[in-house]
mmCIF file with all atom_site columns, C-alpha atoms and ligand atoms in Angstrom:
data_model
loop_
_atom_site.group_PDB
_atom_site.id
_atom_site.type_symbol
_atom_site.label_atom_id
_atom_site.label_alt_id
_atom_site.label_comp_id
_atom_site.label_asym_id
_atom_site.label_entity_id
_atom_site.label_seq_id
_atom_site.pdbx_PDB_ins_code
_atom_site.Cartn_x
_atom_site.Cartn_y
_atom_site.Cartn_z
_atom_site.occupancy
_atom_site.B_iso_or_equiv
_atom_site.pdbx_formal_charge
_atom_site.auth_seq_id
_atom_site.auth_comp_id
_atom_site.auth_asym_id
_atom_site.auth_atom_id
_atom_site.pdbx_PDB_model_num
ATOM   1   C CA  . MET A 1 1   ? -28.897 25.401 -0.094  1.00 0.00 ? 235 MET A CA  1
ATOM   2   C CA  . SER A 1 2   ? -27.331 22.772 -2.323  1.00 0.00 ? 236 SER A CA  1
ATOM   3   C CA  . ILE A 1 3   ? -25.205 20.046 -0.738  1.00 0.00 ? 237 ILE A CA  1
ATOM   4   C CA  . SER A 1 4   ? -21.621 19.635 -1.942  1.00 0.00 ? 238 SER A CA  1
ATOM   5   C CA  . LEU A 1 5   ? -20.287 16.464 -3.552  1.00 0.00 ? 239 LEU A CA  1
ATOM   6   C CA  . PHE A 1 6   ? -17.567 16.355 -0.873  1.00 0.00 ? 240 PHE A CA  1
ATOM   7   C CA  . SER A 1 7   ? -16.428 18.415 2.105   1.00 0.00 ? 241 SER A CA  1
ATOM   8   C CA  . LYS A 1 8   ? -15.446 22.048 1.427   1.00 0.00 ? 242 LYS A CA  1
ATOM   9   C CA  . ASP A 1 9   ? -12.546 21.475 3.822   1.00 0.00 ? 243 ASP A CA  1
ATOM   10  C CA  . PHE A 1 10  ? -10.619 19.914 0.926   1.00 0.00 ? 244 PHE A CA  1
ATOM   11  C CA  . ILE A 1 11  ? -10.604 23.204 -1.014  1.00 0.00 ? 245 ILE A CA  1
ATOM   12  C CA  . SER A 1 12  ? -7.238  24.963 -0.723  1.00 0.00 ? 246 SER A CA  1
ATOM   13  C CA  . LEU A 1 13  ? -7.736  28.451 0.687   1.00 0.00 ? 247 LEU A CA  1
ATOM   14  C CA  . SER A 1 14  ? -4.416  29.619 -0.702  1.00 0.00 ? 248 SER A CA  1
ATOM   15  C CA  . VAL A 1 15  ? -5.369  28.547 -4.244  1.00 0.00 ? 249 VAL A CA  1
ATOM   16  C CA  . ALA A 1 16  ? -8.827  30.126 -3.864  1.00 0.00 ? 250 ALA A CA  1
ATOM   17  C CA  . SER A 1 17  ? -7.215  33.396 -2.745  1.00 0.00 ? 251 SER A CA  1
ATOM   18  C CA  . GLU A 1 18  ? -5.440  33.662 -6.130  1.00 0.00 ? 252 GLU A CA  1
ATOM   19  C CA  . LEU A 1 19  ? -8.679  33.713 -8.157  1.00 0.00 ? 253 LEU A CA  1
ATOM   20  C CA  . PRO A 1 20  ? -9.863  36.886 -9.892  1.00 0.00 ? 254 PRO A CA  1
ATOM   21  C CA  . LYS A 1 21  ? -11.946 39.163 -7.640  1.00 0.00 ? 255 LYS A CA  1
ATOM   22  C CA  . GLY A 1 22  ? -15.422 37.794 -6.953  1.00 0.00 ? 256 GLY A CA  1
ATOM   23  C CA  . TYR A 1 23  ? -14.630 34.285 -8.259  1.00 0.00 ? 257 TYR A CA  1
ATOM   24  C CA  . THR A 1 24  ? -14.967 31.245 -5.971  1.00 0.00 ? 258 THR A CA  1
ATOM   25  C CA  . LEU A 1 25  ? -13.682 27.686 -5.936  1.00 0.00 ? 259 LEU A CA  1
ATOM   26  C CA  . ARG A 1 26  ? -15.924 24.971 -4.486  1.00 0.00 ? 260 ARG A CA  1
ATOM   27  C CA  . PRO A 1 27  ? -16.972 21.319 -4.725  1.00 0.00 ? 261 PRO A CA  1
ATOM   28  C CA  . LEU A 1 28  ? -19.563 20.408 -7.369  1.00 0.00 ? 262 LEU A CA  1
ATOM   29  C CA  . GLN A 1 29  ? -23.214 20.693 -6.280  1.00 0.00 ? 263 GLN A CA  1
ATOM   30  C CA  . LYS A 1 30  ? -26.210 18.860 -7.696  1.00 0.00 ? 264 LYS A CA  1
ATOM   31  C CA  . SER A 1 31  ? -27.769 22.174 -8.720  1.00 0.00 ? 265 SER A CA  1
ATOM   32  C CA  . ASP A 1 32  ? -24.831 22.829 -11.100 1.00 0.00 ? 266 ASP A CA  1
ATOM   33  C CA  . HIS A 1 33  ? -26.385 20.404 -13.643 1.00 0.00 ? 267 HIS A CA  1
ATOM   34  C CA  . ALA A 1 34  ? -27.022 22.673 -16.652 1.00 0.00 ? 268 ALA A CA  1
ATOM   35  C CA  . GLU A 1 35  ? -24.116 25.121 -16.257 1.00 0.00 ? 269 GLU A CA  1
ATOM   36  C CA  . PHE A 1 36  ? -21.597 22.355 -15.565 1.00 0.00 ? 270 PHE A CA  1
ATOM   37  C CA  . LEU A 1 37  ? -22.599 20.281 -18.591 1.00 0.00 ? 271 LEU A CA  1
ATOM   38  C CA  . SER A 1 38  ? -22.658 23.345 -20.811 1.00 0.00 ? 272 SER A CA  1
ATOM   39  C CA  . VAL A 1 39  ? -19.055 24.335 -19.958 1.00 0.00 ? 273 VAL A CA  1
ATOM   40  C CA  . LEU A 1 40  ? -17.868 20.737 -20.452 1.00 0.00 ? 274 LEU A CA  1
ATOM   41  C CA  . THR A 1 41  ? -18.779 20.945 -24.146 1.00 0.00 ? 275 THR A CA  1
ATOM   42  C CA  . VAL A 1 42  ? -15.524 22.888 -24.720 1.00 0.00 ? 276 VAL A CA  1
ATOM   43  C CA  . LEU A 1 43  ? -13.805 19.573 -23.963 1.00 0.00 ? 277 LEU A CA  1
ATOM   44  C CA  . THR A 1 44  ? -15.853 16.947 -25.770 1.00 0.00 ? 278 THR A CA  1
ATOM   45  C CA  . LYS A 1 45  ? -19.320 15.580 -26.621 1.00 0.00 ? 279 LYS A CA  1
ATOM   46  C CA  . VAL A 1 46  ? -21.440 15.627 -23.479 1.00 0.00 ? 280 VAL A CA  1
ATOM   47  C CA  . GLY A 1 47  ? -24.834 14.361 -24.599 1.00 0.00 ? 281 GLY A CA  1
ATOM   48  C CA  . ASP A 1 48  ? -28.338 15.328 -23.578 1.00 0.00 ? 282 ASP A CA  1
ATOM   49  C CA  . ILE A 1 49  ? -28.288 14.420 -19.889 1.00 0.00 ? 283 ILE A CA  1
ATOM   50  C CA  . SER A 1 50  ? -31.581 14.898 -18.030 1.00 0.00 ? 284 SER A CA  1
ATOM   51  C CA  . PHE A 1 51  ? -31.597 16.097 -14.437 1.00 0.00 ? 285 PHE A CA  1
ATOM   52  C CA  . GLU A 1 52  ? -32.723 12.604 -13.329 1.00 0.00 ? 286 GLU A CA  1
ATOM   53  C CA  . THR A 1 53  ? -29.764 10.930 -15.066 1.00 0.00 ? 287 THR A CA  1
ATOM   54  C CA  . TRP A 1 54  ? -27.358 13.570 -13.738 1.00 0.00 ? 288 TRP A CA  1
ATOM   55  C CA  . SER A 1 55  ? -28.811 13.178 -10.271 1.00 0.00 ? 289 SER A CA  1
ATOM   56  C CA  . ALA A 1 56  ? -28.358 9.394  -10.226 1.00 0.00 ? 290 ALA A CA  1
ATOM   57  C CA  . ARG A 1 57  ? -24.693 9.696  -11.283 1.00 0.00 ? 291 ARG A CA  1
ATOM   58  C CA  . TYR A 1 58  ? -24.120 12.531 -8.794  1.00 0.00 ? 292 TYR A CA  1
ATOM   59  C CA  . ASP A 1 59  ? -25.556 10.415 -5.951  1.00 0.00 ? 293 ASP A CA  1
ATOM   60  C CA  . TRP A 1 60  ? -23.343 7.477  -6.975  1.00 0.00 ? 294 TRP A CA  1
ATOM   61  C CA  . MET A 1 61  ? -20.267 9.736  -6.783  1.00 0.00 ? 295 MET A CA  1
ATOM   62  C CA  . ALA A 1 62  ? -21.399 11.379 -3.550  1.00 0.00 ? 296 ALA A CA  1
ATOM   63  C CA  . ALA A 1 63  ? -21.571 7.918  -1.953  1.00 0.00 ? 297 ALA A CA  1
ATOM   64  C CA  . ARG A 1 64  ? -17.864 7.610  -2.866  1.00 0.00 ? 298 ARG A CA  1
ATOM   65  C CA  . ASN A 1 65  ? -16.824 11.074 -1.757  1.00 0.00 ? 299 ASN A CA  1
ATOM   66  C CA  . ASP A 1 66  ? -13.361 9.945  -0.694  1.00 0.00 ? 300 ASP A CA  1
ATOM   67  C CA  . GLU A 1 67  ? -12.698 8.860  -4.305  1.00 0.00 ? 301 GLU A CA  1
ATOM   68  C CA  . TYR A 1 68  ? -14.523 11.381 -6.531  1.00 0.00 ? 302 TYR A CA  1
ATOM   69  C CA  . PHE A 1 69  ? -13.523 15.031 -6.170  1.00 0.00 ? 303 PHE A CA  1
ATOM   70  C CA  . ILE A 1 70  ? -15.078 17.339 -8.770  1.00 0.00 ? 304 ILE A CA  1
ATOM   71  C CA  . ILE A 1 71  ? -14.457 21.044 -8.305  1.00 0.00 ? 305 ILE A CA  1
ATOM   72  C CA  . VAL A 1 72  ? -15.826 24.117 -10.044 1.00 0.00 ? 306 VAL A CA  1
ATOM   73  C CA  . ILE A 1 73  ? -15.014 27.819 -10.263 1.00 0.00 ? 307 ILE A CA  1
ATOM   74  C CA  . GLU A 1 74  ? -17.880 30.311 -10.204 1.00 0.00 ? 308 GLU A CA  1
ATOM   75  C CA  . ASP A 1 75  ? -17.431 33.782 -11.656 1.00 0.00 ? 309 ASP A CA  1
ATOM   76  C CA  . ASP A 1 76  ? -18.510 37.009 -9.993  1.00 0.00 ? 310 ASP A CA  1
ATOM   77  C CA  . GLN A 1 77  ? -22.066 36.429 -11.334 1.00 0.00 ? 311 GLN A CA  1
ATOM   78  C CA  . LYS A 1 78  ? -22.188 32.998 -9.569  1.00 0.00 ? 312 LYS A CA  1
ATOM   79  C CA  . LYS A 1 79  ? -22.018 31.226 -12.909 1.00 0.00 ? 313 LYS A CA  1
ATOM   80  C CA  . VAL A 1 80  ? -19.998 28.003 -13.235 1.00 0.00 ? 314 VAL A CA  1
ATOM   81  C CA  . VAL A 1 81  ? -17.118 28.753 -15.621 1.00 0.00 ? 315 VAL A CA  1
ATOM   82  C CA  . ALA A 1 82  ? -14.451 26.091 -14.968 1.00 0.00 ? 316 ALA A CA  1
ATOM   83  C CA  . MET A 1 83  ? -14.134 22.574 -13.602 1.00 0.00 ? 317 MET A CA  1
ATOM   84  C CA  . GLY A 1 84  ? -11.893 19.574 -13.088 1.00 0.00 ? 318 GLY A CA  1
ATOM   85  C CA  . SER A 1 85  ? -12.072 16.088 -11.570 1.00 0.00 ? 319 SER A CA  1
ATOM   86  C CA  . LEU A 1 86  ? -9.727  14.058 -9.393  1.00 0.00 ? 320 LEU A CA  1
ATOM   87  C CA  . ILE A 1 87  ? -10.332 10.326 -9.001  1.00 0.00 ? 321 ILE A CA  1
ATOM   88  C CA  . ILE A 1 88  ? -8.380  8.466  -6.340  1.00 0.00 ? 322 ILE A CA  1
ATOM   89  C CA  . GLU A 1 89  ? -7.089  5.014  -7.230  1.00 0.00 ? 323 GLU A CA  1
ATOM   90  C CA  . LYS A 1 90  ? -6.031  2.789  -4.336  1.00 0.00 ? 324 LYS A CA  1
ATOM   91  C CA  . LYS A 1 91  ? -3.258  0.338  -5.254  1.00 0.00 ? 325 LYS A CA  1
ATOM   92  C CA  . PHE A 1 92  ? -1.359  -2.630 -3.793  1.00 0.00 ? 326 PHE A CA  1
ATOM   93  C CA  . ILE A 1 93  ? 2.028   -1.518 -5.124  1.00 0.00 ? 327 ILE A CA  1
ATOM   94  C CA  . ARG A 1 94  ? 4.270   0.846  -3.187  1.00 0.00 ? 328 ARG A CA  1
ATOM   95  C CA  . ASN A 1 95  ? 2.847   -0.380 0.106   1.00 0.00 ? 329 ASN A CA  1
ATOM   96  C CA  . CYS A 1 96  ? -0.778  0.110  -0.867  1.00 0.00 ? 330 CYS A CA  1
ATOM   97  C CA  . ALA A 1 97  ? -0.225  3.590  -2.305  1.00 0.00 ? 331 ALA A CA  1
ATOM   98  C CA  . ALA A 1 98  ? -2.827  5.910  -3.858  1.00 0.00 ? 332 ALA A CA  1
ATOM   99  C CA  . VAL A 1 99  ? -2.634  7.688  -7.227  1.00 0.00 ? 333 VAL A CA  1
ATOM   100 C CA  . GLY A 1 100 ? -4.704  10.663 -8.372  1.00 0.00 ? 334 GLY A CA  1
ATOM   101 C CA  . HIS A 1 101 ? -6.180  10.741 -11.860 1.00 0.00 ? 335 HIS A CA  1
ATOM   102 C CA  . ILE A 1 102 ? -6.968  14.233 -13.161 1.00 0.00 ? 336 ILE A CA  1
ATOM   103 C CA  . GLU A 1 103 ? -9.790  14.251 -15.708 1.00 0.00 ? 337 GLU A CA  1
ATOM   104 C CA  . ASP A 1 104 ? -12.237 16.528 -17.494 1.00 0.00 ? 338 ASP A CA  1
ATOM   105 C CA  . VAL A 1 105 ? -10.559 19.886 -16.975 1.00 0.00 ? 339 VAL A CA  1
ATOM   106 C CA  . ALA A 1 106 ? -12.470 22.629 -18.795 1.00 0.00 ? 340 ALA A CA  1
ATOM   107 C CA  . VAL A 1 107 ? -12.709 26.412 -18.776 1.00 0.00 ? 341 VAL A CA  1
ATOM   108 C CA  . ALA A 1 108 ? -15.559 28.231 -20.576 1.00 0.00 ? 342 ALA A CA  1
ATOM   109 C CA  . ALA A 1 109 ? -14.332 29.643 -23.907 1.00 0.00 ? 343 ALA A CA  1
ATOM   110 C CA  . ASP A 1 110 ? -14.886 33.258 -22.864 1.00 0.00 ? 344 ASP A CA  1
ATOM   111 C CA  . GLN A 1 111 ? -13.021 32.741 -19.555 1.00 0.00 ? 345 GLN A CA  1
ATOM   112 C CA  . GLN A 1 112 ? -9.847  31.105 -20.852 1.00 0.00 ? 346 GLN A CA  1
ATOM   113 C CA  . GLY A 1 113 ? -6.523  32.855 -20.256 1.00 0.00 ? 347 GLY A CA  1
ATOM   114 C CA  . LYS A 1 114 ? -7.386  34.084 -16.720 1.00 0.00 ? 348 LYS A CA  1
ATOM   115 C CA  . LYS A 1 115 ? -5.424  31.292 -14.983 1.00 0.00 ? 349 LYS A CA  1
ATOM   116 C CA  . LEU A 1 116 ? -8.631  29.474 -14.041 1.00 0.00 ? 350 LEU A CA  1
ATOM   117 C CA  . GLY A 1 117 ? -7.307  26.229 -15.550 1.00 0.00 ? 351 GLY A CA  1
ATOM   118 C CA  . LEU A 1 118 ? -4.123  26.629 -13.513 1.00 0.00 ? 352 LEU A CA  1
ATOM   119 C CA  . ARG A 1 119 ? -6.158  27.188 -10.306 1.00 0.00 ? 353 ARG A CA  1
ATOM   120 C CA  . ILE A 1 120 ? -8.261  24.085 -11.008 1.00 0.00 ? 354 ILE A CA  1
ATOM   121 C CA  . ILE A 1 121 ? -5.093  21.982 -11.344 1.00 0.00 ? 355 ILE A CA  1
ATOM   122 C CA  . GLN A 1 122 ? -3.501  23.507 -8.242  1.00 0.00 ? 356 GLN A CA  1
ATOM   123 C CA  . ALA A 1 123 ? -6.662  22.834 -6.226  1.00 0.00 ? 357 ALA A CA  1
ATOM   124 C CA  . LEU A 1 124 ? -6.869  19.217 -7.453  1.00 0.00 ? 358 LEU A CA  1
ATOM   125 C CA  . ASP A 1 125 ? -3.163  18.742 -6.677  1.00 0.00 ? 359 ASP A CA  1
ATOM   126 C CA  . ALA A 1 126 ? -3.782  20.024 -3.144  1.00 0.00 ? 360 ALA A CA  1
ATOM   127 C CA  . ILE A 1 127 ? -6.611  17.508 -2.637  1.00 0.00 ? 361 ILE A CA  1
ATOM   128 C CA  . ALA A 1 128 ? -4.455  14.668 -3.999  1.00 0.00 ? 362 ALA A CA  1
ATOM   129 C CA  . GLN A 1 129 ? -1.745  15.556 -1.503  1.00 0.00 ? 363 GLN A CA  1
ATOM   130 C CA  . GLN A 1 130 ? -4.219  15.836 1.385   1.00 0.00 ? 364 GLN A CA  1
ATOM   131 C CA  . VAL A 1 131 ? -5.626  12.357 0.720   1.00 0.00 ? 365 VAL A CA  1
ATOM   132 C CA  . GLY A 1 132 ? -2.114  10.863 0.505   1.00 0.00 ? 366 GLY A CA  1
ATOM   133 C CA  . CYS A 1 133 ? -1.533  10.318 -3.227  1.00 0.00 ? 367 CYS A CA  1
ATOM   134 C CA  . TYR A 1 134 ? 2.139   9.952  -4.138  1.00 0.00 ? 368 TYR A CA  1
ATOM   135 C CA  . LYS A 1 135 ? 1.487   11.365 -7.641  1.00 0.00 ? 369 LYS A CA  1
ATOM   136 C CA  . SER A 1 136 ? -1.256  12.558 -9.968  1.00 0.00 ? 370 SER A CA  1
ATOM   137 C CA  . ILE A 1 137 ? -1.374  11.658 -13.632 1.00 0.00 ? 371 ILE A CA  1
ATOM   138 C CA  . LEU A 1 138 ? -3.438  12.718 -16.636 1.00 0.00 ? 372 LEU A CA  1
ATOM   139 C CA  . ASP A 1 139 ? -3.810  12.246 -20.366 1.00 0.00 ? 373 ASP A CA  1
ATOM   140 C CA  . CYS A 1 140 ? -4.034  15.194 -22.722 1.00 0.00 ? 374 CYS A CA  1
ATOM   141 C CA  . SER A 1 141 ? -3.709  16.142 -26.371 1.00 0.00 ? 375 SER A CA  1
ATOM   142 C CA  . GLU A 1 142 ? -0.411  17.555 -27.640 1.00 0.00 ? 376 GLU A CA  1
ATOM   143 C CA  . LYS A 1 143 ? -1.943  21.015 -27.905 1.00 0.00 ? 377 LYS A CA  1
ATOM   144 C CA  . ASN A 1 144 ? -2.442  21.080 -24.133 1.00 0.00 ? 378 ASN A CA  1
ATOM   145 C CA  . GLN A 1 145 ? 1.021   19.793 -23.223 1.00 0.00 ? 379 GLN A CA  1
ATOM   146 C CA  . GLY A 1 146 ? 2.319   23.342 -22.700 1.00 0.00 ? 380 GLY A CA  1
ATOM   147 C CA  . PHE A 1 147 ? -0.558  24.137 -20.341 1.00 0.00 ? 381 PHE A CA  1
ATOM   148 C CA  . TYR A 1 148 ? 0.173   21.143 -18.122 1.00 0.00 ? 382 TYR A CA  1
ATOM   149 C CA  . GLU A 1 149 ? 3.903   21.927 -18.155 1.00 0.00 ? 383 GLU A CA  1
ATOM   150 C CA  . LYS A 1 150 ? 3.018   25.405 -16.890 1.00 0.00 ? 384 LYS A CA  1
ATOM   151 C CA  . CYS A 1 151 ? 1.069   23.627 -14.126 1.00 0.00 ? 385 CYS A CA  1
ATOM   152 C CA  . GLY A 1 152 ? 4.216   21.678 -13.151 1.00 0.00 ? 386 GLY A CA  1
ATOM   153 C CA  . PHE A 1 153 ? 3.537   18.356 -14.914 1.00 0.00 ? 387 PHE A CA  1
ATOM   154 C CA  . LYS A 1 154 ? 6.250   16.478 -16.790 1.00 0.00 ? 388 LYS A CA  1
ATOM   155 C CA  . LEU A 1 155 ? 5.875   14.234 -19.802 1.00 0.00 ? 389 LEU A CA  1
ATOM   156 C CA  . ALA A 1 156 ? 5.977   10.663 -18.446 1.00 0.00 ? 390 ALA A CA  1
ATOM   157 C CA  . GLY A 1 157 ? 5.036   7.952  -20.930 1.00 0.00 ? 391 GLY A CA  1
ATOM   158 C CA  . VAL A 1 158 ? 2.634   7.460  -23.788 1.00 0.00 ? 392 VAL A CA  1
ATOM   159 C CA  . GLN A 1 159 ? -1.153  7.422  -23.654 1.00 0.00 ? 393 GLN A CA  1
ATOM   160 C CA  . MET A 1 160 ? -2.803  4.371  -25.241 1.00 0.00 ? 394 MET A CA  1
ATOM   161 C CA  . ALA A 1 161 ? -6.497  3.586  -25.630 1.00 0.00 ? 395 ALA A CA  1
ATOM   162 C CA  . HIS A 1 162 ? -8.933  0.853  -26.659 1.00 0.00 ? 396 HIS A CA  1
ATOM   163 C CA  . TYR A 1 163 ? -12.272 2.333  -27.630 1.00 0.00 ? 397 TYR A CA  1
ATOM   164 C CA  . TYR A 1 164 ? -15.308 0.040  -27.150 1.00 0.00 ? 398 TYR A CA  1
HETATM 165 N N1  . ACO W 2 .   ? -0.559  25.487 -24.618 1.00 0.00 ? 39  ACO W N1  1
HETATM 166 C C1  . ACO W 2 .   ? 0.462   26.123 -23.969 1.00 0.00 ? 39  ACO W C1  1
HETATM 167 N N2  . ACO W 2 .   ? 0.268   26.948 -22.895 1.00 0.00 ? 39  ACO W N2  1
HETATM 168 C C2  . ACO W 2 .   ? -0.997  27.152 -22.504 1.00 0.00 ? 39  ACO W C2  1
HETATM 169 C C3  . ACO W 2 .   ? -2.123  26.541 -23.127 1.00 0.00 ? 39  ACO W C3  1
HETATM 170 C C4  . ACO W 2 .   ? -1.852  25.668 -24.230 1.00 0.00 ? 39  ACO W C4  1
HETATM 171 N N3  . ACO W 2 .   ? -2.852  25.026 -24.865 1.00 0.00 ? 39  ACO W N3  1
HETATM 172 N N4  . ACO W 2 .   ? -3.254  26.921 -22.494 1.00 0.00 ? 39  ACO W N4  1
HETATM 173 C C5  . ACO W 2 .   ? -2.844  27.753 -21.503 1.00 0.00 ? 39  ACO W C5  1
HETATM 174 N N5  . ACO W 2 .   ? -1.506  27.886 -21.505 1.00 0.00 ? 39  ACO W N5  1
HETATM 175 C C6  . ACO W 2 .   ? -0.663  28.655 -20.576 1.00 0.00 ? 39  ACO W C6  1
HETATM 176 C C7  . ACO W 2 .   ? -1.158  30.075 -20.394 1.00 0.00 ? 39  ACO W C7  1
HETATM 177 O O1  . ACO W 2 .   ? -0.645  30.932 -21.373 1.00 0.00 ? 39  ACO W O1  1
HETATM 178 C C8  . ACO W 2 .   ? -0.633  30.373 -18.991 1.00 0.00 ? 39  ACO W C8  1
HETATM 179 O O2  . ACO W 2 .   ? 0.738   30.659 -19.092 1.00 0.00 ? 39  ACO W O2  1
HETATM 180 P P1  . ACO W 2 .   ? 1.429   31.885 -18.275 1.00 0.00 ? 39  ACO W P1  1
HETATM 181 O O3  . ACO W 2 .   ? 1.407   31.439 -16.842 1.00 0.00 ? 39  ACO W O3  1
HETATM 182 O O4  . ACO W 2 .   ? 2.797   31.970 -18.838 1.00 0.00 ? 39  ACO W O4  1
HETATM 183 O O5  . ACO W 2 .   ? 0.575   33.084 -18.502 1.00 0.00 ? 39  ACO W O5  1
HETATM 184 C C9  . ACO W 2 .   ? -0.762  29.036 -18.271 1.00 0.00 ? 39  ACO W C9  1
HETATM 185 O O6  . ACO W 2 .   ? -0.774  28.032 -19.302 1.00 0.00 ? 39  ACO W O6  1
HETATM 186 C C10 . ACO W 2 .   ? -2.049  28.918 -17.448 1.00 0.00 ? 39  ACO W C10 1
HETATM 187 O O7  . ACO W 2 .   ? -3.137  29.116 -18.346 1.00 0.00 ? 39  ACO W O7  1
HETATM 188 P P2  . ACO W 2 .   ? -4.644  29.336 -17.848 1.00 0.00 ? 39  ACO W P2  1
HETATM 189 O O8  . ACO W 2 .   ? -5.025  30.749 -18.057 1.00 0.00 ? 39  ACO W O8  1
HETATM 190 O O9  . ACO W 2 .   ? -4.806  28.771 -16.482 1.00 0.00 ? 39  ACO W O9  1
HETATM 191 O O10 . ACO W 2 .   ? -5.413  28.429 -18.891 1.00 0.00 ? 39  ACO W O10 1
HETATM 192 P P3  . ACO W 2 .   ? -6.981  28.344 -19.115 1.00 0.00 ? 39  ACO W P3  1
HETATM 193 O O11 . ACO W 2 .   ? -7.724  28.860 -17.947 1.00 0.00 ? 39  ACO W O11 1
HETATM 194 O O12 . ACO W 2 .   ? -7.292  28.950 -20.430 1.00 0.00 ? 39  ACO W O12 1
HETATM 195 O O13 . ACO W 2 .   ? -7.234  26.757 -19.177 1.00 0.00 ? 39  ACO W O13 1
HETATM 196 C C11 . ACO W 2 .   ? -7.437  24.839 -20.597 1.00 0.00 ? 39  ACO W C11 1
HETATM 197 C C12 . ACO W 2 .   ? -6.505  25.939 -20.052 1.00 0.00 ? 39  ACO W C12 1
HETATM 198 C C13 . ACO W 2 .   ? -8.047  24.045 -19.441 1.00 0.00 ? 39  ACO W C13 1
HETATM 199 C C14 . ACO W 2 .   ? -6.613  23.894 -21.466 1.00 0.00 ? 39  ACO W C14 1
HETATM 200 C C15 . ACO W 2 .   ? -8.550  25.553 -21.400 1.00 0.00 ? 39  ACO W C15 1
HETATM 201 O O14 . ACO W 2 .   ? -7.985  26.184 -22.501 1.00 0.00 ? 39  ACO W O14 1
HETATM 202 C C16 . ACO W 2 .   ? -9.662  24.631 -21.893 1.00 0.00 ? 39  ACO W C16 1
HETATM 203 O O15 . ACO W 2 .   ? -10.664 24.428 -21.203 1.00 0.00 ? 39  ACO W O15 1
HETATM 204 N N6  . ACO W 2 .   ? -9.513  24.072 -23.107 1.00 0.00 ? 39  ACO W N6  1
HETATM 205 C C17 . ACO W 2 .   ? -10.561 23.234 -23.729 1.00 0.00 ? 39  ACO W C17 1
HETATM 206 C C18 . ACO W 2 .   ? -10.778 21.930 -22.969 1.00 0.00 ? 39  ACO W C18 1
HETATM 207 C C19 . ACO W 2 .   ? -9.498  21.150 -22.772 1.00 0.00 ? 39  ACO W C19 1
HETATM 208 O O16 . ACO W 2 .   ? -8.743  20.907 -23.708 1.00 0.00 ? 39  ACO W O16 1
HETATM 209 N N7  . ACO W 2 .   ? -9.247  20.720 -21.512 1.00 0.00 ? 39  ACO W N7  1
HETATM 210 C C20 . ACO W 2 .   ? -8.079  19.926 -21.112 1.00 0.00 ? 39  ACO W C20 1
HETATM 211 C C21 . ACO W 2 .   ? -8.340  18.485 -21.395 1.00 0.00 ? 39  ACO W C21 1
HETATM 212 S S1  . ACO W 2 .   ? -7.090  17.372 -20.745 1.00 0.00 ? 39  ACO W S1  1
HETATM 213 C C22 . ACO W 2 .   ? -7.748  16.797 -19.278 1.00 0.00 ? 39  ACO W C22 1
HETATM 214 O O17 . ACO W 2 .   ? -8.875  17.078 -18.932 1.00 0.00 ? 39  ACO W O17 1
HETATM 215 C C23 . ACO W 2 .   ? -6.895  15.935 -18.390 1.00 0.00 ? 39  ACO W C23 1
#
């Protein structure tokens, strides 16, 4: 049996209960390598990542499993069809507060429109609250603004980037 990136106890049972029949919500596992990377291509370029390279990055994250929370949804055939990441940033401001950063949310093209994206966000929000974040933030393209508004997010600032 594959070991999870972080404890299953962080997965919200109430969010999981809203999934379509036979679908499950769980932490990322090392054995998800190929299916996970394949779904992520709906988001951006992923690259040709060998199992060894994946494994090294997975182990690095697993050693920081109070900071890196990557979740997936499996369909009724046990295939990974959706995912999202929450990274916890510890700060000095606001009495040493913590902020959640939501990243790399993706739903397989043939599974979009079934509220899987919404469930991923709700589950990441629940983790952020459990670990004491006072807010979660994310960057997205304008075409996804409506999706995040449906998930309860509000426009708050402007995204800026330096590419290296
Ligand atoms: N614009 C406006 N509303 C939308 C959009 C959109 N682009 N996408 C979904 N919605 C609405 C749905 O209609 C639904 O509304 P309803 O409750 O009134 O029925 C609600 O948002 C929830 O939609 P879901 O079914 O949960 O959306 P889905 O599972 O298709 O996931 C997602 C949405 C993640 C954007 C998916 O389309 C996807 O993977 N796109 C490609 C990758 C991508 O752009 N990911 C987001 C990157 S930003 C980031 O990672 C921080």
